[in-house]
């Protein structure tokens, strides 16, 4: 089994992104799955294109994308991506969509193809805070989740995908003391627990 796990680069003035920090620490194998880690830019267009370019040759069984959700107090598998994007800050390429569809004519929402409740339970069983989230927002993370799920239903047959948002790490809370944080080792352990559900 092959699992492609992606993490974003820093955005919004931050110098780190806990998503890539944690994803880059994942081992080469989890259960019976071979893990491929991919850094993606926090850019609406390039992020899904980079994932799709690799997925077309790798043919992974699963694609799990991971992003930062500042202020969230748990590791949160996302249940659904919506066909709407609206950005309060520009992405790393300077693009700032305002109330537009992710895929014109696409379905309003696409459910995760990952077992989100089982993943949440596995993260909790590892001793870490978890909950299933019902919104991935309207920024780059929702865009990536929607575009990759859309591709799973169209061109990437045999691949299932979904998204996990993670909290910040302690070094980010110096400038934002109000943000909840978890050490990067813990986020990595939580992701490993969630991914192990796919590799059983
Ligand atoms: N979080 C942002 C985009 C990149 C990231 O890590 C989001 O939640 O949309």
mmCIF file with all atom_site columns, N, CA, C and O in Angstrom, residues 66-112:
data_model
loop_
_atom_site.group_PDB
_atom_site.id
_atom_site.type_symbol
_atom_site.label_atom_id
_atom_site.label_alt_id
_atom_site.label_comp_id
_atom_site.label_asym_id
_atom_site.label_entity_id
_atom_site.label_seq_id
_atom_site.pdbx_PDB_ins_code
_atom_site.Cartn_x
_atom_site.Cartn_y
_atom_site.Cartn_z
_atom_site.occupancy
_atom_site.B_iso_or_equiv
_atom_site.pdbx_formal_charge
_atom_site.auth_seq_id
_atom_site.auth_comp_id
_atom_site.auth_asym_id
_atom_site.auth_atom_id
_atom_site.pdbx_PDB_model_num
ATOM 1   N N  . UNK A 1 66  ? -2.303  17.707 4.839   1.00 0.00 ? 66  UNK A N  1
ATOM 2   C CA . UNK A 1 66  ? -2.280  18.221 6.210   1.00 0.00 ? 66  UNK A CA 1
ATOM 3   C C  . UNK A 1 66  ? -2.019  19.725 6.163   1.00 0.00 ? 66  UNK A C  1
ATOM 4   O O  . UNK A 1 66  ? -1.160  20.185 5.402   1.00 0.00 ? 66  UNK A O  1
ATOM 5   N N  . UNK A 1 67  ? -2.784  20.490 6.955   1.00 0.00 ? 67  UNK A N  1
ATOM 6   C CA . UNK A 1 67  ? -2.608  21.939 6.986   1.00 0.00 ? 67  UNK A CA 1
ATOM 7   C C  . UNK A 1 67  ? -2.717  22.480 8.404   1.00 0.00 ? 67  UNK A C  1
ATOM 8   O O  . UNK A 1 67  ? -3.239  21.816 9.306   1.00 0.00 ? 67  UNK A O  1
ATOM 9   N N  . UNK A 1 68  ? -2.243  23.716 8.560   1.00 0.00 ? 68  UNK A N  1
ATOM 10  C CA . UNK A 1 68  ? -2.320  24.407 9.853   1.00 0.00 ? 68  UNK A CA 1
ATOM 11  C C  . UNK A 1 68  ? -3.684  25.051 10.024  1.00 0.00 ? 68  UNK A C  1
ATOM 12  O O  . UNK A 1 68  ? -4.205  25.674 9.096   1.00 0.00 ? 68  UNK A O  1
ATOM 13  N N  . UNK A 1 69  ? -4.257  24.905 11.209  1.00 0.00 ? 69  UNK A N  1
ATOM 14  C CA . UNK A 1 69  ? -5.460  25.664 11.562  1.00 0.00 ? 69  UNK A CA 1
ATOM 15  C C  . UNK A 1 69  ? -5.157  26.395 12.861  1.00 0.00 ? 69  UNK A C  1
ATOM 16  O O  . UNK A 1 69  ? -5.318  25.842 13.954  1.00 0.00 ? 69  UNK A O  1
ATOM 17  N N  . UNK A 1 70  ? -4.681  27.640 12.734  1.00 0.00 ? 70  UNK A N  1
ATOM 18  C CA . UNK A 1 70  ? -4.267  28.398 13.916  1.00 0.00 ? 70  UNK A CA 1
ATOM 19  C C  . UNK A 1 70  ? -5.447  28.559 14.868  1.00 0.00 ? 70  UNK A C  1
ATOM 20  O O  . UNK A 1 70  ? -6.545  28.908 14.442  1.00 0.00 ? 70  UNK A O  1
ATOM 21  N N  . UNK A 1 71  ? -5.202  28.278 16.122  1.00 0.00 ? 71  UNK A N  1
ATOM 22  C CA . UNK A 1 71  ? -6.247  28.449 17.135  1.00 0.00 ? 71  UNK A CA 1
ATOM 23  C C  . UNK A 1 71  ? -7.008  27.170 17.436  1.00 0.00 ? 71  UNK A C  1
ATOM 24  O O  . UNK A 1 71  ? -7.631  27.056 18.483  1.00 0.00 ? 71  UNK A O  1
ATOM 25  N N  . UNK A 1 72  ? -6.966  26.200 16.513  1.00 0.00 ? 72  UNK A N  1
ATOM 26  C CA . UNK A 1 72  ? -7.661  24.935 16.792  1.00 0.00 ? 72  UNK A CA 1
ATOM 27  C C  . UNK A 1 72  ? -6.974  24.199 17.926  1.00 0.00 ? 72  UNK A C  1
ATOM 28  O O  . UNK A 1 72  ? -5.769  24.230 18.041  1.00 0.00 ? 72  UNK A O  1
ATOM 29  N N  . UNK A 1 73  ? -7.810  23.539 18.734  1.00 0.00 ? 73  UNK A N  1
ATOM 30  C CA . UNK A 1 73  ? -7.272  22.926 19.949  1.00 0.00 ? 73  UNK A CA 1
ATOM 31  C C  . UNK A 1 73  ? -7.132  21.417 19.822  1.00 0.00 ? 73  UNK A C  1
ATOM 32  O O  . UNK A 1 73  ? -6.986  20.720 20.821  1.00 0.00 ? 73  UNK A O  1
ATOM 33  N N  . UNK A 1 74  ? -7.200  20.900 18.616  1.00 0.00 ? 74  UNK A N  1
ATOM 34  C CA . UNK A 1 74  ? -7.130  19.452 18.420  1.00 0.00 ? 74  UNK A CA 1
ATOM 35  C C  . UNK A 1 74  ? -6.644  19.150 17.014  1.00 0.00 ? 74  UNK A C  1
ATOM 36  O O  . UNK A 1 74  ? -6.626  20.030 16.151  1.00 0.00 ? 74  UNK A O  1
ATOM 37  N N  . UNK A 1 75  ? -6.268  17.889 16.819  1.00 0.00 ? 75  UNK A N  1
ATOM 38  C CA . UNK A 1 75  ? -5.944  17.396 15.475  1.00 0.00 ? 75  UNK A CA 1
ATOM 39  C C  . UNK A 1 75  ? -7.281  16.974 14.863  1.00 0.00 ? 75  UNK A C  1
ATOM 40  O O  . UNK A 1 75  ? -8.022  16.187 15.456  1.00 0.00 ? 75  UNK A O  1
ATOM 41  N N  . UNK A 1 76  ? -7.605  17.552 13.692  1.00 0.00 ? 76  UNK A N  1
ATOM 42  C CA . UNK A 1 76  ? -8.983  17.440 13.208  1.00 0.00 ? 76  UNK A CA 1
ATOM 43  C C  . UNK A 1 76  ? -9.083  16.915 11.779  1.00 0.00 ? 76  UNK A C  1
ATOM 44  O O  . UNK A 1 76  ? -8.923  17.677 10.816  1.00 0.00 ? 76  UNK A O  1
ATOM 45  N N  . UNK A 1 77  ? -9.397  15.619 11.631  1.00 0.00 ? 77  UNK A N  1
ATOM 46  C CA . UNK A 1 77  ? -9.752  15.137 10.297  1.00 0.00 ? 77  UNK A CA 1
ATOM 47  C C  . UNK A 1 77  ? -10.973 15.912 9.797   1.00 0.00 ? 77  UNK A C  1
ATOM 48  O O  . UNK A 1 77  ? -11.922 16.149 10.550  1.00 0.00 ? 77  UNK A O  1
ATOM 49  N N  . UNK A 1 78  ? -10.924 16.334 8.534   1.00 0.00 ? 78  UNK A N  1
ATOM 50  C CA . UNK A 1 78  ? -12.010 17.128 7.958   1.00 0.00 ? 78  UNK A CA 1
ATOM 51  C C  . UNK A 1 78  ? -13.039 16.219 7.292   1.00 0.00 ? 78  UNK A C  1
ATOM 52  O O  . UNK A 1 78  ? -12.689 15.320 6.547   1.00 0.00 ? 78  UNK A O  1
ATOM 53  N N  . UNK A 1 79  ? -14.317 16.488 7.517   1.00 0.00 ? 79  UNK A N  1
ATOM 54  C CA . UNK A 1 79  ? -15.376 15.652 6.959   1.00 0.00 ? 79  UNK A CA 1
ATOM 55  C C  . UNK A 1 79  ? -15.725 16.017 5.517   1.00 0.00 ? 79  UNK A C  1
ATOM 56  O O  . UNK A 1 79  ? -16.042 15.174 4.706   1.00 0.00 ? 79  UNK A O  1
ATOM 57  N N  . UNK A 1 80  ? -15.651 17.321 5.182   1.00 0.00 ? 80  UNK A N  1
ATOM 58  C CA . UNK A 1 80  ? -16.185 17.747 3.877   1.00 0.00 ? 80  UNK A CA 1
ATOM 59  C C  . UNK A 1 80  ? -15.424 18.950 3.318   1.00 0.00 ? 80  UNK A C  1
ATOM 60  O O  . UNK A 1 80  ? -14.972 19.817 4.075   1.00 0.00 ? 80  UNK A O  1
ATOM 61  N N  . UNK A 1 81  ? -15.275 18.977 2.007   1.00 0.00 ? 81  UNK A N  1
ATOM 62  C CA . UNK A 1 81  ? -14.732 20.157 1.313   1.00 0.00 ? 81  UNK A CA 1
ATOM 63  C C  . UNK A 1 81  ? -15.879 20.807 0.549   1.00 0.00 ? 81  UNK A C  1
ATOM 64  O O  . UNK A 1 81  ? -16.741 20.108 0.006   1.00 0.00 ? 81  UNK A O  1
ATOM 65  N N  . UNK A 1 82  ? -15.906 22.144 0.508   1.00 0.00 ? 82  UNK A N  1
ATOM 66  C CA . UNK A 1 82  ? -17.001 22.836 -0.179  1.00 0.00 ? 82  UNK A CA 1
ATOM 67  C C  . UNK A 1 82  ? -16.500 23.530 -1.447  1.00 0.00 ? 82  UNK A C  1
ATOM 68  O O  . UNK A 1 82  ? -15.326 23.913 -1.548  1.00 0.00 ? 82  UNK A O  1
ATOM 69  N N  . UNK A 1 83  ? -17.447 23.700 -2.397  1.00 0.00 ? 83  UNK A N  1
ATOM 70  C CA . UNK A 1 83  ? -17.089 24.289 -3.687  1.00 0.00 ? 83  UNK A CA 1
ATOM 71  C C  . UNK A 1 83  ? -17.177 25.812 -3.648  1.00 0.00 ? 83  UNK A C  1
ATOM 72  O O  . UNK A 1 83  ? -17.899 26.433 -4.423  1.00 0.00 ? 83  UNK A O  1
ATOM 73  N N  . UNK A 1 84  ? -16.426 26.383 -2.722  1.00 0.00 ? 84  UNK A N  1
ATOM 74  C CA . UNK A 1 84  ? -16.438 27.838 -2.559  1.00 0.00 ? 84  UNK A CA 1
ATOM 75  C C  . UNK A 1 84  ? -15.100 28.248 -1.974  1.00 0.00 ? 84  UNK A C  1
ATOM 76  O O  . UNK A 1 84  ? -14.628 27.601 -1.022  1.00 0.00 ? 84  UNK A O  1
ATOM 77  N N  . UNK A 1 85  ? -14.512 29.296 -2.540  1.00 0.00 ? 85  UNK A N  1
ATOM 78  C CA . UNK A 1 85  ? -13.313 29.837 -1.909  1.00 0.00 ? 85  UNK A CA 1
ATOM 79  C C  . UNK A 1 85  ? -13.414 31.344 -1.791  1.00 0.00 ? 85  UNK A C  1
ATOM 80  O O  . UNK A 1 85  ? -13.939 32.024 -2.671  1.00 0.00 ? 85  UNK A O  1
ATOM 81  N N  . UNK A 1 86  ? -12.917 31.819 -0.636  1.00 0.00 ? 86  UNK A N  1
ATOM 82  C CA . UNK A 1 86  ? -12.963 33.226 -0.330  1.00 0.00 ? 86  UNK A CA 1
ATOM 83  C C  . UNK A 1 86  ? -11.855 33.458 0.686   1.00 0.00 ? 86  UNK A C  1
ATOM 84  O O  . UNK A 1 86  ? -11.877 32.872 1.767   1.00 0.00 ? 86  UNK A O  1
ATOM 85  N N  . UNK A 1 87  ? -10.867 34.258 0.300   1.00 0.00 ? 87  UNK A N  1
ATOM 86  C CA . UNK A 1 87  ? -9.655  34.370 1.119   1.00 0.00 ? 87  UNK A CA 1
ATOM 87  C C  . UNK A 1 87  ? -9.602  35.708 1.842   1.00 0.00 ? 87  UNK A C  1
ATOM 88  O O  . UNK A 1 87  ? -9.815  36.755 1.229   1.00 0.00 ? 87  UNK A O  1
ATOM 89  N N  . UNK A 1 88  ? -9.295  35.692 3.146   1.00 0.00 ? 88  UNK A N  1
ATOM 90  C CA . UNK A 1 88  ? -9.155  36.963 3.870   1.00 0.00 ? 88  UNK A CA 1
ATOM 91  C C  . UNK A 1 88  ? -7.740  37.506 3.741   1.00 0.00 ? 88  UNK A C  1
ATOM 92  O O  . UNK A 1 88  ? -7.495  38.686 4.013   1.00 0.00 ? 88  UNK A O  1
ATOM 93  N N  . UNK A 1 89  ? -6.777  36.652 3.337   1.00 0.00 ? 89  UNK A N  1
ATOM 94  C CA . UNK A 1 89  ? -5.414  37.118 3.030   1.00 0.00 ? 89  UNK A CA 1
ATOM 95  C C  . UNK A 1 89  ? -4.983  36.473 1.704   1.00 0.00 ? 89  UNK A C  1
ATOM 96  O O  . UNK A 1 89  ? -5.463  35.387 1.365   1.00 0.00 ? 89  UNK A O  1
ATOM 97  N N  . UNK A 1 90  ? -4.067  37.142 0.954   1.00 0.00 ? 90  UNK A N  1
ATOM 98  C CA . UNK A 1 90  ? -3.597  36.537 -0.292  1.00 0.00 ? 90  UNK A CA 1
ATOM 99  C C  . UNK A 1 90  ? -2.808  35.257 -0.002  1.00 0.00 ? 90  UNK A C  1
ATOM 100 O O  . UNK A 1 90  ? -2.232  35.115 1.081   1.00 0.00 ? 90  UNK A O  1
ATOM 101 N N  . UNK A 1 91  ? -2.781  34.340 -0.963  1.00 0.00 ? 91  UNK A N  1
ATOM 102 C CA . UNK A 1 91  ? -1.930  33.153 -0.816  1.00 0.00 ? 91  UNK A CA 1
ATOM 103 C C  . UNK A 1 91  ? -0.482  33.551 -1.091  1.00 0.00 ? 91  UNK A C  1
ATOM 104 O O  . UNK A 1 91  ? -0.189  34.731 -1.332  1.00 0.00 ? 91  UNK A O  1
ATOM 105 N N  . UNK A 1 92  ? 0.440   32.590 -1.087  1.00 0.00 ? 92  UNK A N  1
ATOM 106 C CA . UNK A 1 92  ? 1.860   32.919 -1.242  1.00 0.00 ? 92  UNK A CA 1
ATOM 107 C C  . UNK A 1 92  ? 2.224   33.385 -2.645  1.00 0.00 ? 92  UNK A C  1
ATOM 108 O O  . UNK A 1 92  ? 3.351   33.829 -2.878  1.00 0.00 ? 92  UNK A O  1
ATOM 109 N N  . UNK A 1 93  ? 1.275   33.298 -3.594  1.00 0.00 ? 93  UNK A N  1
ATOM 110 C CA . UNK A 1 93  ? 1.512   33.830 -4.942  1.00 0.00 ? 93  UNK A CA 1
ATOM 111 C C  . UNK A 1 93  ? 0.790   35.170 -5.118  1.00 0.00 ? 93  UNK A C  1
ATOM 112 O O  . UNK A 1 93  ? 0.773   35.730 -6.208  1.00 0.00 ? 93  UNK A O  1
ATOM 113 N N  . UNK A 1 94  ? 0.151   35.660 -4.045  1.00 0.00 ? 94  UNK A N  1
ATOM 114 C CA . UNK A 1 94  ? -0.549  36.944 -4.125  1.00 0.00 ? 94  UNK A CA 1
ATOM 115 C C  . UNK A 1 94  ? -1.975  36.842 -4.616  1.00 0.00 ? 94  UNK A C  1
ATOM 116 O O  . UNK A 1 94  ? -2.642  37.859 -4.848  1.00 0.00 ? 94  UNK A O  1
ATOM 117 N N  . UNK A 1 95  ? -2.486  35.627 -4.758  1.00 0.00 ? 95  UNK A N  1
ATOM 118 C CA . UNK A 1 95  ? -3.856  35.428 -5.266  1.00 0.00 ? 95  UNK A CA 1
ATOM 119 C C  . UNK A 1 95  ? -4.843  35.421 -4.097  1.00 0.00 ? 95  UNK A C  1
ATOM 120 O O  . UNK A 1 95  ? -4.614  34.769 -3.072  1.00 0.00 ? 95  UNK A O  1
ATOM 121 N N  . UNK A 1 96  ? -5.927  36.160 -4.241  1.00 0.00 ? 96  UNK A N  1
ATOM 122 C CA . UNK A 1 96  ? -6.911  36.276 -3.157  1.00 0.00 ? 96  UNK A CA 1
ATOM 123 C C  . UNK A 1 96  ? -8.326  36.153 -3.731  1.00 0.00 ? 96  UNK A C  1
ATOM 124 O O  . UNK A 1 96  ? -8.983  37.158 -4.012  1.00 0.00 ? 96  UNK A O  1
ATOM 125 N N  . UNK A 1 97  ? -8.811  34.925 -3.923  1.00 0.00 ? 97  UNK A N  1
ATOM 126 C CA . UNK A 1 97  ? -10.148 34.760 -4.500  1.00 0.00 ? 97  UNK A CA 1
ATOM 127 C C  . UNK A 1 97  ? -11.230 35.290 -3.572  1.00 0.00 ? 97  UNK A C  1
ATOM 128 O O  . UNK A 1 97  ? -11.074 35.280 -2.348  1.00 0.00 ? 97  UNK A O  1
ATOM 129 N N  . UNK A 1 98  ? -12.320 35.763 -4.197  1.00 0.00 ? 98  UNK A N  1
ATOM 130 C CA . UNK A 1 98  ? -13.419 36.349 -3.434  1.00 0.00 ? 98  UNK A CA 1
ATOM 131 C C  . UNK A 1 98  ? -14.713 35.671 -3.872  1.00 0.00 ? 98  UNK A C  1
ATOM 132 O O  . UNK A 1 98  ? -15.198 35.933 -4.977  1.00 0.00 ? 98  UNK A O  1
ATOM 133 N N  . UNK A 1 99  ? -15.241 34.784 -3.044  1.00 0.00 ? 99  UNK A N  1
ATOM 134 C CA . UNK A 1 99  ? -16.554 34.165 -3.295  1.00 0.00 ? 99  UNK A CA 1
ATOM 135 C C  . UNK A 1 99  ? -16.653 33.557 -4.690  1.00 0.00 ? 99  UNK A C  1
ATOM 136 O O  . UNK A 1 99  ? -17.484 33.957 -5.494  1.00 0.00 ? 99  UNK A O  1
ATOM 137 N N  . UNK A 1 100 ? -15.792 32.600 -4.969  1.00 0.00 ? 100 UNK A N  1
ATOM 138 C CA . UNK A 1 100 ? -15.867 31.925 -6.269  1.00 0.00 ? 100 UNK A CA 1
ATOM 139 C C  . UNK A 1 100 ? -15.804 30.415 -6.079  1.00 0.00 ? 100 UNK A C  1
ATOM 140 O O  . UNK A 1 100 ? -15.316 29.939 -5.052  1.00 0.00 ? 100 UNK A O  1
ATOM 141 N N  . UNK A 1 101 ? -16.288 29.646 -7.056  1.00 0.00 ? 101 UNK A N  1
ATOM 142 C CA . UNK A 1 101 ? -16.233 28.193 -6.896  1.00 0.00 ? 101 UNK A CA 1
ATOM 143 C C  . UNK A 1 101 ? -14.808 27.668 -7.040  1.00 0.00 ? 101 UNK A C  1
ATOM 144 O O  . UNK A 1 101 ? -13.981 28.277 -7.721  1.00 0.00 ? 101 UNK A O  1
ATOM 145 N N  . UNK A 1 102 ? -14.533 26.532 -6.397  1.00 0.00 ? 102 UNK A N  1
ATOM 146 C CA . UNK A 1 102 ? -13.240 25.860 -6.571  1.00 0.00 ? 102 UNK A CA 1
ATOM 147 C C  . UNK A 1 102 ? -13.208 25.246 -7.967  1.00 0.00 ? 102 UNK A C  1
ATOM 148 O O  . UNK A 1 102 ? -12.253 25.424 -8.722  1.00 0.00 ? 102 UNK A O  1
ATOM 149 N N  . UNK A 1 103 ? -14.265 24.513 -8.311  1.00 0.00 ? 103 UNK A N  1
ATOM 150 C CA . UNK A 1 103 ? -14.412 23.901 -9.637  1.00 0.00 ? 103 UNK A CA 1
ATOM 151 C C  . UNK A 1 103 ? -15.770 24.334 -10.178 1.00 0.00 ? 103 UNK A C  1
ATOM 152 O O  . UNK A 1 103 ? -16.805 23.870 -9.678  1.00 0.00 ? 103 UNK A O  1
ATOM 153 N N  . UNK A 1 104 ? -15.814 25.257 -11.157 1.00 0.00 ? 104 UNK A N  1
ATOM 154 C CA . UNK A 1 104 ? -17.106 25.706 -11.692 1.00 0.00 ? 104 UNK A CA 1
ATOM 155 C C  . UNK A 1 104 ? -17.937 24.499 -12.153 1.00 0.00 ? 104 UNK A C  1
ATOM 156 O O  . UNK A 1 104 ? -17.437 23.636 -12.868 1.00 0.00 ? 104 UNK A O  1
ATOM 157 N N  . UNK A 1 105 ? -19.171 24.429 -11.671 1.00 0.00 ? 105 UNK A N  1
ATOM 158 C CA . UNK A 1 105 ? -20.051 23.335 -12.058 1.00 0.00 ? 105 UNK A CA 1
ATOM 159 C C  . UNK A 1 105 ? -19.877 22.070 -11.225 1.00 0.00 ? 105 UNK A C  1
ATOM 160 O O  . UNK A 1 105 ? -20.613 21.095 -11.415 1.00 0.00 ? 105 UNK A O  1
ATOM 161 N N  . UNK A 1 106 ? -18.908 22.058 -10.313 1.00 0.00 ? 106 UNK A N  1
ATOM 162 C CA . UNK A 1 106 ? -18.690 20.884 -9.463  1.00 0.00 ? 106 UNK A CA 1
ATOM 163 C C  . UNK A 1 106 ? -19.759 20.783 -8.387  1.00 0.00 ? 106 UNK A C  1
ATOM 164 O O  . UNK A 1 106 ? -20.526 21.726 -8.164  1.00 0.00 ? 106 UNK A O  1
ATOM 165 N N  . UNK A 1 107 ? -19.824 19.628 -7.693  1.00 0.00 ? 107 UNK A N  1
ATOM 166 C CA . UNK A 1 107 ? -20.803 19.492 -6.616  1.00 0.00 ? 107 UNK A CA 1
ATOM 167 C C  . UNK A 1 107 ? -20.559 20.521 -5.497  1.00 0.00 ? 107 UNK A C  1
ATOM 168 O O  . UNK A 1 107 ? -19.431 20.984 -5.318  1.00 0.00 ? 107 UNK A O  1
ATOM 169 N N  . UNK A 1 108 ? -21.628 20.878 -4.771  1.00 0.00 ? 108 UNK A N  1
ATOM 170 C CA . UNK A 1 108 ? -21.493 21.875 -3.693  1.00 0.00 ? 108 UNK A CA 1
ATOM 171 C C  . UNK A 1 108 ? -20.482 21.433 -2.636  1.00 0.00 ? 108 UNK A C  1
ATOM 172 O O  . UNK A 1 108 ? -19.730 22.233 -2.091  1.00 0.00 ? 108 UNK A O  1
ATOM 173 N N  . UNK A 1 109 ? -20.510 20.145 -2.321  1.00 0.00 ? 109 UNK A N  1
ATOM 174 C CA . UNK A 1 109 ? -19.586 19.628 -1.308  1.00 0.00 ? 109 UNK A CA 1
ATOM 175 C C  . UNK A 1 109 ? -19.150 18.229 -1.703  1.00 0.00 ? 109 UNK A C  1
ATOM 176 O O  . UNK A 1 109 ? -19.850 17.531 -2.440  1.00 0.00 ? 109 UNK A O  1
ATOM 177 N N  . UNK A 1 110 ? -17.964 17.827 -1.226  1.00 0.00 ? 110 UNK A N  1
ATOM 178 C CA . UNK A 1 110 ? -17.499 16.446 -1.458  1.00 0.00 ? 110 UNK A CA 1
ATOM 179 C C  . UNK A 1 110 ? -16.993 15.914 -0.113  1.00 0.00 ? 110 UNK A C  1
ATOM 180 O O  . UNK A 1 110 ? -16.119 16.536 0.520   1.00 0.00 ? 110 UNK A O  1
ATOM 181 N N  . UNK A 1 111 ? -17.567 14.797 0.313   1.00 0.00 ? 111 UNK A N  1
ATOM 182 C CA . UNK A 1 111 ? -17.154 14.204 1.583   1.00 0.00 ? 111 UNK A CA 1
ATOM 183 C C  . UNK A 1 111 ? -15.770 13.584 1.472   1.00 0.00 ? 111 UNK A C  1
ATOM 184 O O  . UNK A 1 111 ? -15.391 13.040 0.422   1.00 0.00 ? 111 UNK A O  1
ATOM 185 N N  . UNK A 1 112 ? -15.028 13.644 2.580   1.00 0.00 ? 112 UNK A N  1
ATOM 186 C CA . UNK A 1 112 ? -13.737 12.962 2.678   1.00 0.00 ? 112 UNK A CA 1
ATOM 187 C C  . UNK A 1 112 ? -13.912 11.492 2.341   1.00 0.00 ? 112 UNK A C  1
ATOM 188 O O  . UNK A 1 112 ? -14.934 10.879 2.677   1.00 0.00 ? 112 UNK A O  1
#
